[in-house]
Coordinates of C-alpha atoms and ligand atoms in Angstrom, one line a residue:
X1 CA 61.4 92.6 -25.2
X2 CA 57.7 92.3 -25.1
X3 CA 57.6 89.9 -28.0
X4 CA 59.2 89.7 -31.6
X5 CA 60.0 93.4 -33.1
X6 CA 57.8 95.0 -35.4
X7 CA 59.4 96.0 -38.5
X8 CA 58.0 100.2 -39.0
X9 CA 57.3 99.6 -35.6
X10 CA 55.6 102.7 -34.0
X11 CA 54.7 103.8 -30.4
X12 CA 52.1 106.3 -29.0
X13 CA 52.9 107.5 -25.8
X14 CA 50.1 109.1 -23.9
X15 CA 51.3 111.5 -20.8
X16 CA 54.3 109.5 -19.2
X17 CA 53.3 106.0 -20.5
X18 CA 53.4 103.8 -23.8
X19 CA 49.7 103.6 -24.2
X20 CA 50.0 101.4 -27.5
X21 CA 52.6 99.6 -29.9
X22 CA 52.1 98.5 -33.4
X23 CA 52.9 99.6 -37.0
X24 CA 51.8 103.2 -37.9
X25 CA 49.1 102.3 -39.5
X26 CA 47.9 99.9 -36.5
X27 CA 48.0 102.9 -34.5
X28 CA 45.9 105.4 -36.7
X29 CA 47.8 108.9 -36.1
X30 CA 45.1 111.6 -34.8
X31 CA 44.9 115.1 -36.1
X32 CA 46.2 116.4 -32.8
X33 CA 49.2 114.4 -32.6
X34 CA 52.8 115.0 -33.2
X35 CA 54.9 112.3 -34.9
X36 CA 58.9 111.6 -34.7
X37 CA 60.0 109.5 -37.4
X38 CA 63.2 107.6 -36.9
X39 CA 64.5 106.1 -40.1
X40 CA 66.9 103.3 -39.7
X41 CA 66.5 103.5 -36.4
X42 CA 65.6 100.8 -33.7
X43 CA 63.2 102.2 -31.3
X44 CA 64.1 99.9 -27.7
X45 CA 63.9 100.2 -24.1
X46 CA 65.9 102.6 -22.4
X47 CA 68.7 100.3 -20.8
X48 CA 68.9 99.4 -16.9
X49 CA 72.0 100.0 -15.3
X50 CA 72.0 98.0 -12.4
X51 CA 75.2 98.9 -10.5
X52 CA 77.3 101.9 -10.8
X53 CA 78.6 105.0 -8.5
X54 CA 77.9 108.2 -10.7
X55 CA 80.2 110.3 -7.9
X56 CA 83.2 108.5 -8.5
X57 CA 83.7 109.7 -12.3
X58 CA 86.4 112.3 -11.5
X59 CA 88.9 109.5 -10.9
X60 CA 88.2 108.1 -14.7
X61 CA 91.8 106.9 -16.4
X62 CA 93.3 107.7 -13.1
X63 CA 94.0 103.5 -11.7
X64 CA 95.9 101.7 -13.5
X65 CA 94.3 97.8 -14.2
X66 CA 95.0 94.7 -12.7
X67 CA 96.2 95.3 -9.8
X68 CA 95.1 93.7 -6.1
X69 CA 92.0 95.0 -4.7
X70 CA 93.6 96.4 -1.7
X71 CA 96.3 98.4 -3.5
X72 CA 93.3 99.8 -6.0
X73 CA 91.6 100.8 -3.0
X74 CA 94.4 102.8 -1.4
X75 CA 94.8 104.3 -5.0
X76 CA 91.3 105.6 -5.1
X77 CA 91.1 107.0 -1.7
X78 CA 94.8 109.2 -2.3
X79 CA 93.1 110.2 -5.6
X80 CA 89.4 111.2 -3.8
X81 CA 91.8 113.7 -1.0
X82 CA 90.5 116.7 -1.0
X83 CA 87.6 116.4 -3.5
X84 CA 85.1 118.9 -2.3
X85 CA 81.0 118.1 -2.1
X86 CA 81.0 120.4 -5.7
X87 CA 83.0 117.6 -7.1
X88 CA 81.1 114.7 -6.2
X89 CA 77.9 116.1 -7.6
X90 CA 79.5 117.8 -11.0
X91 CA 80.8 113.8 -11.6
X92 CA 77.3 112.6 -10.7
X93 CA 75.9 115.0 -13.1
X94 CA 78.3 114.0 -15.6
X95 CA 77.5 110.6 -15.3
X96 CA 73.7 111.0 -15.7
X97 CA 74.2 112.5 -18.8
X98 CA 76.6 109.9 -20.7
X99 CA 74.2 107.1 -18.9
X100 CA 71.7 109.0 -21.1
X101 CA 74.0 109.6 -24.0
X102 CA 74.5 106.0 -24.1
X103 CA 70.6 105.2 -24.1
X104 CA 70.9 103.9 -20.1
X105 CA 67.5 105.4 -18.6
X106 CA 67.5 104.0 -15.5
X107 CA 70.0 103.6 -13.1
X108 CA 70.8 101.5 -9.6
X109 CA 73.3 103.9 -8.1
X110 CA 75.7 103.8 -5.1
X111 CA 77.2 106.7 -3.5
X112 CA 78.7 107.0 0.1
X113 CA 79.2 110.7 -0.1
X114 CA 75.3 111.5 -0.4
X115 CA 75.7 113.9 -3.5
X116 CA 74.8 111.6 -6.3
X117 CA 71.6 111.1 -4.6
X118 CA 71.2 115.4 -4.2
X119 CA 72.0 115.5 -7.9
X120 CA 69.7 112.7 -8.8
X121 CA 66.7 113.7 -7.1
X122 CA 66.6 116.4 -9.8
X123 CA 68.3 114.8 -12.9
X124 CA 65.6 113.7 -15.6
X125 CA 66.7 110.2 -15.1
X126 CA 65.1 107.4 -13.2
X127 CA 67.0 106.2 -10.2
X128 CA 67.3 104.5 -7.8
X129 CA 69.8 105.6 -5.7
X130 CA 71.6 104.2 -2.4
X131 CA 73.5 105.8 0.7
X132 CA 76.0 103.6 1.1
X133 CA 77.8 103.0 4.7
X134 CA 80.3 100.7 6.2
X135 CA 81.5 99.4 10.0
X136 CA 82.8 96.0 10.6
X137 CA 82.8 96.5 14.1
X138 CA 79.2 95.2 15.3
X139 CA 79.5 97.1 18.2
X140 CA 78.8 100.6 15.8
X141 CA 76.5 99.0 13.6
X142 CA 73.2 100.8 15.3
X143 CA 75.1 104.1 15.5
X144 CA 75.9 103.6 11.7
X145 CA 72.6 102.4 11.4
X146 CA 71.0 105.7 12.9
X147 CA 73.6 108.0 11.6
X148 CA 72.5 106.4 7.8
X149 CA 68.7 106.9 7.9
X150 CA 69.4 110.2 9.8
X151 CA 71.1 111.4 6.7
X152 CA 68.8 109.1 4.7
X153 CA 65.8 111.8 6.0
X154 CA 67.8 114.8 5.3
X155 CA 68.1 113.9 1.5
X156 CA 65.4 115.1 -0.6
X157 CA 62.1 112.8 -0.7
X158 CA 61.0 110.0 -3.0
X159 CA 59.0 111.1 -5.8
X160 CA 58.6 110.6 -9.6
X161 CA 61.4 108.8 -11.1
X162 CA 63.7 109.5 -7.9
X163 CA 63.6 105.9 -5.1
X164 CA 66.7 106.6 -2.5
X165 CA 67.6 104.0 -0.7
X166 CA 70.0 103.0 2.3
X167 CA 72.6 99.9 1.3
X168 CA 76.0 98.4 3.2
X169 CA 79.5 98.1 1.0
X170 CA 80.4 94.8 1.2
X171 CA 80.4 91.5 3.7
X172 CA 84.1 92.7 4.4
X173 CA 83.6 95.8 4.5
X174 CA 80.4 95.9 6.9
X175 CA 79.1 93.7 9.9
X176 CA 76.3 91.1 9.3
X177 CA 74.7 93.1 12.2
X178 CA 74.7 96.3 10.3
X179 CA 74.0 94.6 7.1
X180 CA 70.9 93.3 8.8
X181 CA 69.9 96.6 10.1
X182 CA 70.2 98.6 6.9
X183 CA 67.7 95.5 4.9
X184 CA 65.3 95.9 7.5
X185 CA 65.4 99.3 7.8
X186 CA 64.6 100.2 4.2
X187 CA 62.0 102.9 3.0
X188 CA 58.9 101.9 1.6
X189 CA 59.3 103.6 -1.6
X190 CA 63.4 102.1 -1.9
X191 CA 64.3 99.7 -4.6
X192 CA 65.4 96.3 -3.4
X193 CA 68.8 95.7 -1.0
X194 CA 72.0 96.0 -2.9
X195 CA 75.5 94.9 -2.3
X196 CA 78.6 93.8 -3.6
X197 CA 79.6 90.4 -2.5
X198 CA 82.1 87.5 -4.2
X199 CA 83.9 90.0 -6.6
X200 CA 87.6 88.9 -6.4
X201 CA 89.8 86.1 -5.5
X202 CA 91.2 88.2 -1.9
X203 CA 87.6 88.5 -0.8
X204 CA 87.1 84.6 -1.5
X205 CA 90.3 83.6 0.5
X206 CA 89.3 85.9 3.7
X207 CA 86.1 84.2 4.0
X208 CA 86.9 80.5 3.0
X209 CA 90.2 80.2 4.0
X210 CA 90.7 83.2 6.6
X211 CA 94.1 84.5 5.0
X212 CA 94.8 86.9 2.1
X213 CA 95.6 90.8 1.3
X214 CA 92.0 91.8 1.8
X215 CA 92.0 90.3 5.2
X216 CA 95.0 91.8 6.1
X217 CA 93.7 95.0 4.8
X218 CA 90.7 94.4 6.9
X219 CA 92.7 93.8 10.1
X220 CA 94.5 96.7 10.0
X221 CA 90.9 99.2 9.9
X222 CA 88.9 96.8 12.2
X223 CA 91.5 94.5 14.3
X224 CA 88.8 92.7 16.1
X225 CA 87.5 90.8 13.0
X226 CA 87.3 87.2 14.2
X227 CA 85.1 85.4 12.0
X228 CA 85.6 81.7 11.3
X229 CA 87.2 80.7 7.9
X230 CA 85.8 78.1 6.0
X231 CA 82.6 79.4 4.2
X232 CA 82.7 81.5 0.9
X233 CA 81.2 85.1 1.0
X234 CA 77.6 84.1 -0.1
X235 CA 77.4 81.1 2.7
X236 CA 78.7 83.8 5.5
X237 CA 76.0 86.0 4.3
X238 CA 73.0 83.5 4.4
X239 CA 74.4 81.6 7.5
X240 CA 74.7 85.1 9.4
X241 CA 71.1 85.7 7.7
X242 CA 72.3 88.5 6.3
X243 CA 71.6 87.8 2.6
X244 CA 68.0 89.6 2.1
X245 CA 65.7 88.4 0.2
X246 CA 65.3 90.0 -3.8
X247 CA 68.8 91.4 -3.4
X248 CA 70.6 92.9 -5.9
X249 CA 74.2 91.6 -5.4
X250 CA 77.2 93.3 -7.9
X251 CA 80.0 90.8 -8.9
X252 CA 79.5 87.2 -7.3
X253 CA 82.3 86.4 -9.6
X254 CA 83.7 83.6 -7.0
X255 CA 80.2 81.6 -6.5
X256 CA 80.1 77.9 -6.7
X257 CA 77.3 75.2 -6.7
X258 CA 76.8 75.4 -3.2
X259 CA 76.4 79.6 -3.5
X260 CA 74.2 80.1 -6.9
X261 CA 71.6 77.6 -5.1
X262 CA 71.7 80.1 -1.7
X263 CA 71.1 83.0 -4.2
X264 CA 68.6 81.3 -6.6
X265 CA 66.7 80.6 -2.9
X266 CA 66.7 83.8 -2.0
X267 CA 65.5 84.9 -5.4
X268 CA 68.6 87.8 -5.6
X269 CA 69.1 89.2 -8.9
X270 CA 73.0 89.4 -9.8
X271 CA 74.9 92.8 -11.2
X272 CA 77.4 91.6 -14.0
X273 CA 79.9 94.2 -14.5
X274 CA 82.1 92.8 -17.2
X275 CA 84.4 95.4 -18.2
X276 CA 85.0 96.2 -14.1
X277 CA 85.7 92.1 -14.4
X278 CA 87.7 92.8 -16.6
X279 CA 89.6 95.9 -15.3
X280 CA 90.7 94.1 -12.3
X281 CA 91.5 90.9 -13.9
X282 CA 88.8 88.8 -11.7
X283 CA 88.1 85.9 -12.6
X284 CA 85.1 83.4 -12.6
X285 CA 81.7 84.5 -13.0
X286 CA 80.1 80.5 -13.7
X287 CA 77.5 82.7 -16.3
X288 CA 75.8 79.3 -17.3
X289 CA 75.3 77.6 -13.8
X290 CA 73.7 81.0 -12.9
X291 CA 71.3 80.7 -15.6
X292 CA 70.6 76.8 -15.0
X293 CA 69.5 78.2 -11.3
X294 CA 67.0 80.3 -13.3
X295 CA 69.0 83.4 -11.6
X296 CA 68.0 86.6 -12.9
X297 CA 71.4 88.1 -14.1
X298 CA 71.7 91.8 -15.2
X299 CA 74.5 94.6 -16.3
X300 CA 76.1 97.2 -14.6
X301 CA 79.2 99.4 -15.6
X302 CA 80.1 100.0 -12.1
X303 CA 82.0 103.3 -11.4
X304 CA 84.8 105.1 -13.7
X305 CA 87.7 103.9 -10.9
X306 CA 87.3 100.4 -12.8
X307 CA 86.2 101.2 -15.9
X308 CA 86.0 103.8 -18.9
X309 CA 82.9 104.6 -19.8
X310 CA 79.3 104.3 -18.5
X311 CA 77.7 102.7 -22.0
X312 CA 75.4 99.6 -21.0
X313 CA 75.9 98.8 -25.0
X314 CA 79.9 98.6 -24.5
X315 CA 79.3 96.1 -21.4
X316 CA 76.5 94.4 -23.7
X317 CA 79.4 93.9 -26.5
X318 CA 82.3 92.8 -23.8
X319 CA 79.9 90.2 -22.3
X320 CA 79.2 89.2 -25.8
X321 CA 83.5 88.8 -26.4
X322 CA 83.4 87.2 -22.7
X323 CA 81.0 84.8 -23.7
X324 CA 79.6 84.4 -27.3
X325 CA 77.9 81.2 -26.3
X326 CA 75.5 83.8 -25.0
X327 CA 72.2 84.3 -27.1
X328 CA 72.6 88.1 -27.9
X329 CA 68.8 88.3 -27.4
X330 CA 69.4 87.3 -23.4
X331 CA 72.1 89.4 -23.4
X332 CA 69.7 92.5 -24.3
X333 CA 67.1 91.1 -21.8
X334 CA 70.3 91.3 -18.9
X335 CA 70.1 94.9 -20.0
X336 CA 66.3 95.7 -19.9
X337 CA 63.9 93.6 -18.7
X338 CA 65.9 91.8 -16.2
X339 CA 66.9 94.9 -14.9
X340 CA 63.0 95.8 -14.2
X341 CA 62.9 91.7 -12.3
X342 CA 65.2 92.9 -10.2
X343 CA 63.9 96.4 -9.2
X344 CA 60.4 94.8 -8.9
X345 CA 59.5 96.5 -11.8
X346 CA 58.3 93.8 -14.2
X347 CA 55.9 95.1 -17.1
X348 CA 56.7 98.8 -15.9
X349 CA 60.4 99.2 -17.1
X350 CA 62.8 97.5 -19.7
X351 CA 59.9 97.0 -22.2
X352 CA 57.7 98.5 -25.0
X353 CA 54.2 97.8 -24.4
X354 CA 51.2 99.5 -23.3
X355 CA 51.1 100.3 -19.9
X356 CA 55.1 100.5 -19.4
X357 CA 56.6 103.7 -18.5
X358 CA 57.4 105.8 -21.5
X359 CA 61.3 104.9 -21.0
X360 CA 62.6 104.3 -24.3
X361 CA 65.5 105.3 -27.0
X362 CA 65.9 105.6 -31.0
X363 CA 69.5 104.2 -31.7
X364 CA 70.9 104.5 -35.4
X365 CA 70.8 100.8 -37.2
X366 CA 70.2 99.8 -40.7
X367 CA 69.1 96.6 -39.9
X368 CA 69.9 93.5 -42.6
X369 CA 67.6 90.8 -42.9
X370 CA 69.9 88.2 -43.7
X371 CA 70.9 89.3 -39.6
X372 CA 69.8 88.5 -36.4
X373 CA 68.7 92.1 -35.0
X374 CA 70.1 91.5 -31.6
X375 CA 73.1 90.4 -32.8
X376 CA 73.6 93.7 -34.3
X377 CA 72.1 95.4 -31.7
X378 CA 75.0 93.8 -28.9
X379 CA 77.9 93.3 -31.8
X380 CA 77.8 97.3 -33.4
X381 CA 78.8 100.7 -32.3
X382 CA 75.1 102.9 -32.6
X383 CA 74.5 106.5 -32.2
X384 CA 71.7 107.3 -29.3
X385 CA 69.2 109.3 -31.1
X386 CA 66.6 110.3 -28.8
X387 CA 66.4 108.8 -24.8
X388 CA 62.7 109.3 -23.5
X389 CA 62.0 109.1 -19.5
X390 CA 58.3 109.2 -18.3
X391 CA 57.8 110.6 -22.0
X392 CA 60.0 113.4 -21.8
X393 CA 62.6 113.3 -24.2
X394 CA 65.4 114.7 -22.2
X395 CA 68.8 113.7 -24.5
X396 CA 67.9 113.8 -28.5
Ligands
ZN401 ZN1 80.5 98.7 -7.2

């Protein structure tokens, strides 16, 4: 992603960094040094997974697809009774591990139970992990707010590949007060703000036209909610100035003109999740005006209550069925070095060059030349040979 690739393309990695690139015999091998050889292999950065809940996976193939968000909802929280702290952290465990499987090194995760971010503070996988709360009732948002970095500072420090974070649900799910209080409240060391906001067609008609199943939904858990209709999710957001800036925001299926301008302003990076899309049945997702804004647009599986697997190359390969008008080579970027953009991590993750972090995977390919590589990169099944974080090589 760092230029065009190198056919026998070689890497030297130097403690937990890519200290050069080139062909083998560009990079001179030393006596001292140990060599992997990858034959028909494509050495790449380790993927970016911008938006997934690791602590979720118990409830994989338990929802059925397609139905309303509310009734999916209800669904998950009957099928989460009675899981147990163990639970939470054996599924974010899990999860680590087929991110890693699957070549995904890094990962933005969001957890409102506070185990994925025990697990991940440990897990040889870099992460940036969020406390997630909710409260649509401004008058608890500083008690949530409170009660969040309290927990926030009981949770094991930032260090190494391991950025915690604090992050709200959802405009309908949260209060633009407490939404502003967790943005300006975030640790130093924290990844960007991250949210989901414009996902489905209920959340568009509560905010635009003040009527719908998520509004009733929302009515029955907060019945004060008294907002105007009129605006879509994004324009509630920035009007109630509580859009921060360099967001990542999951979904924004529903955005229009109006709402890809408020988010190219704001320079927020959007979190694609097309098989989730797809799960659900959501539709919109206006890919092209998005990238006519100059958005920076990634992928993200979300969790396994909307989809069935955690494979950034599956979502690459359903985007590409989604839209084929896609180049294949942007589609890779979505999954790399976009996902660095957004973290603020330009240069450092989602490429190979000297400098990055050593974050990188072999996956099986016999490349043809009469084929464009990232076509067969985003349109074939590969095995994940070796996954390398901070030069550890910790799946292979
Ligand atoms: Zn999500």
């Amino acid at each position: 992603m760092n230029g065009p690739p190198i056919p026998w393309g070689c890497l030297r990695v130097t403690d937990q960094m890519i200290s050069q690139v080139g062909t083998l015999e560009e990079l001179r091998r030393r006596p001292d040094e140990s060599l992997r050889d990858f034959p028909d292999a494509v050495l790449m950065p380790g993927l970016i997974n911008a938006h997934c809940h690791l602590e979720l996976g118990m409830v994989r193939n338990l929802l059925p697809p397609g139905e309303a968000f509310p009734m999916w909802v209800s669904r998950l929280r009957k099928a989460l009774e009675g899981a147990a702290p163990e639970d939470y952290r054996q599924a974010s465990r899990l999860g680590a591990l087929e991110c890693l499987k699957n070549g995904t090194t890094t990962v933005v995760d969001v957890g409102n139970t506070g185990e994925s971010l025990h697990e991940l503070a440990s897990l040889p996988i870099r992460s940036f992990p969020y406390l997630e709360v909710i409260g649509l009732d401004p008058a608890l948002a500083q008690s949530r707010l409170e009660n969040a970095l309290h927990r926030l500072g009981a949770l094991p420090k930032a260090s190494g590949l391991f950025s915690p974070g604090i992050t709200g649900h959802a405009p309908y799910s949260c209060s633009p007060e407490l939404l502003r209080g967790l943005a300006a409240a975030m640790p130093q060391a924290s990844g960007p703000f991250t949210m989901h906001v414009a996902e489905s067609a209920e959340e568009y008609a509560m905010f635009k036209e003040g009527k719908g199943a998520l509004l009733d939904f929302c009515r029955r858990i907060f019945p004060g909610w008294a907002e105007p209709a009129g605006q879509s999710p994004i324009a509630f957001l920035a009007a109630k100035n509580a859009l921060p800036r360099n967001a990542i925001l999951a979904h924004c299926n529903r955005a229009d003109a109006a709402d890809i301008r408020i988010l190219a302003e704001a320079n927020c990076s959007v979190a694609h999740c097309p098989r989730s899309k797809a799960f659900f049945g959501h539709e919109g997702f206006p890919v092209q005006a998005m990238r006519d804004a100059g958005l920076n647009l990634c992928l993200g599986t979300d969790s396994l209550a909307s989809n069935e697997g955690l494979s950034l190359f599956d979502e690459m390969a359903e985007l590409h069925r989604q839209h084929p008008e896609l180049p294949c080579t942007d589609i890779v970027a979505m999954a790399t070095v976009n996902g660095a953009k957004a973290l603020g991590r330009s240069g450092e993750l989602g490429v190979l060059r000297p400098g990055a972090a050593a974050d990188f995977i072999a996956i099986t390919l016999r490349h043809h030349p009469e084929y464009d590589l990232f076509e067969e990169i985003v349109g074939e099944s590969h095995e994940v040979l070796t996954a390398v974080v901070n030069g550890e090589e910790v799946f292979g």
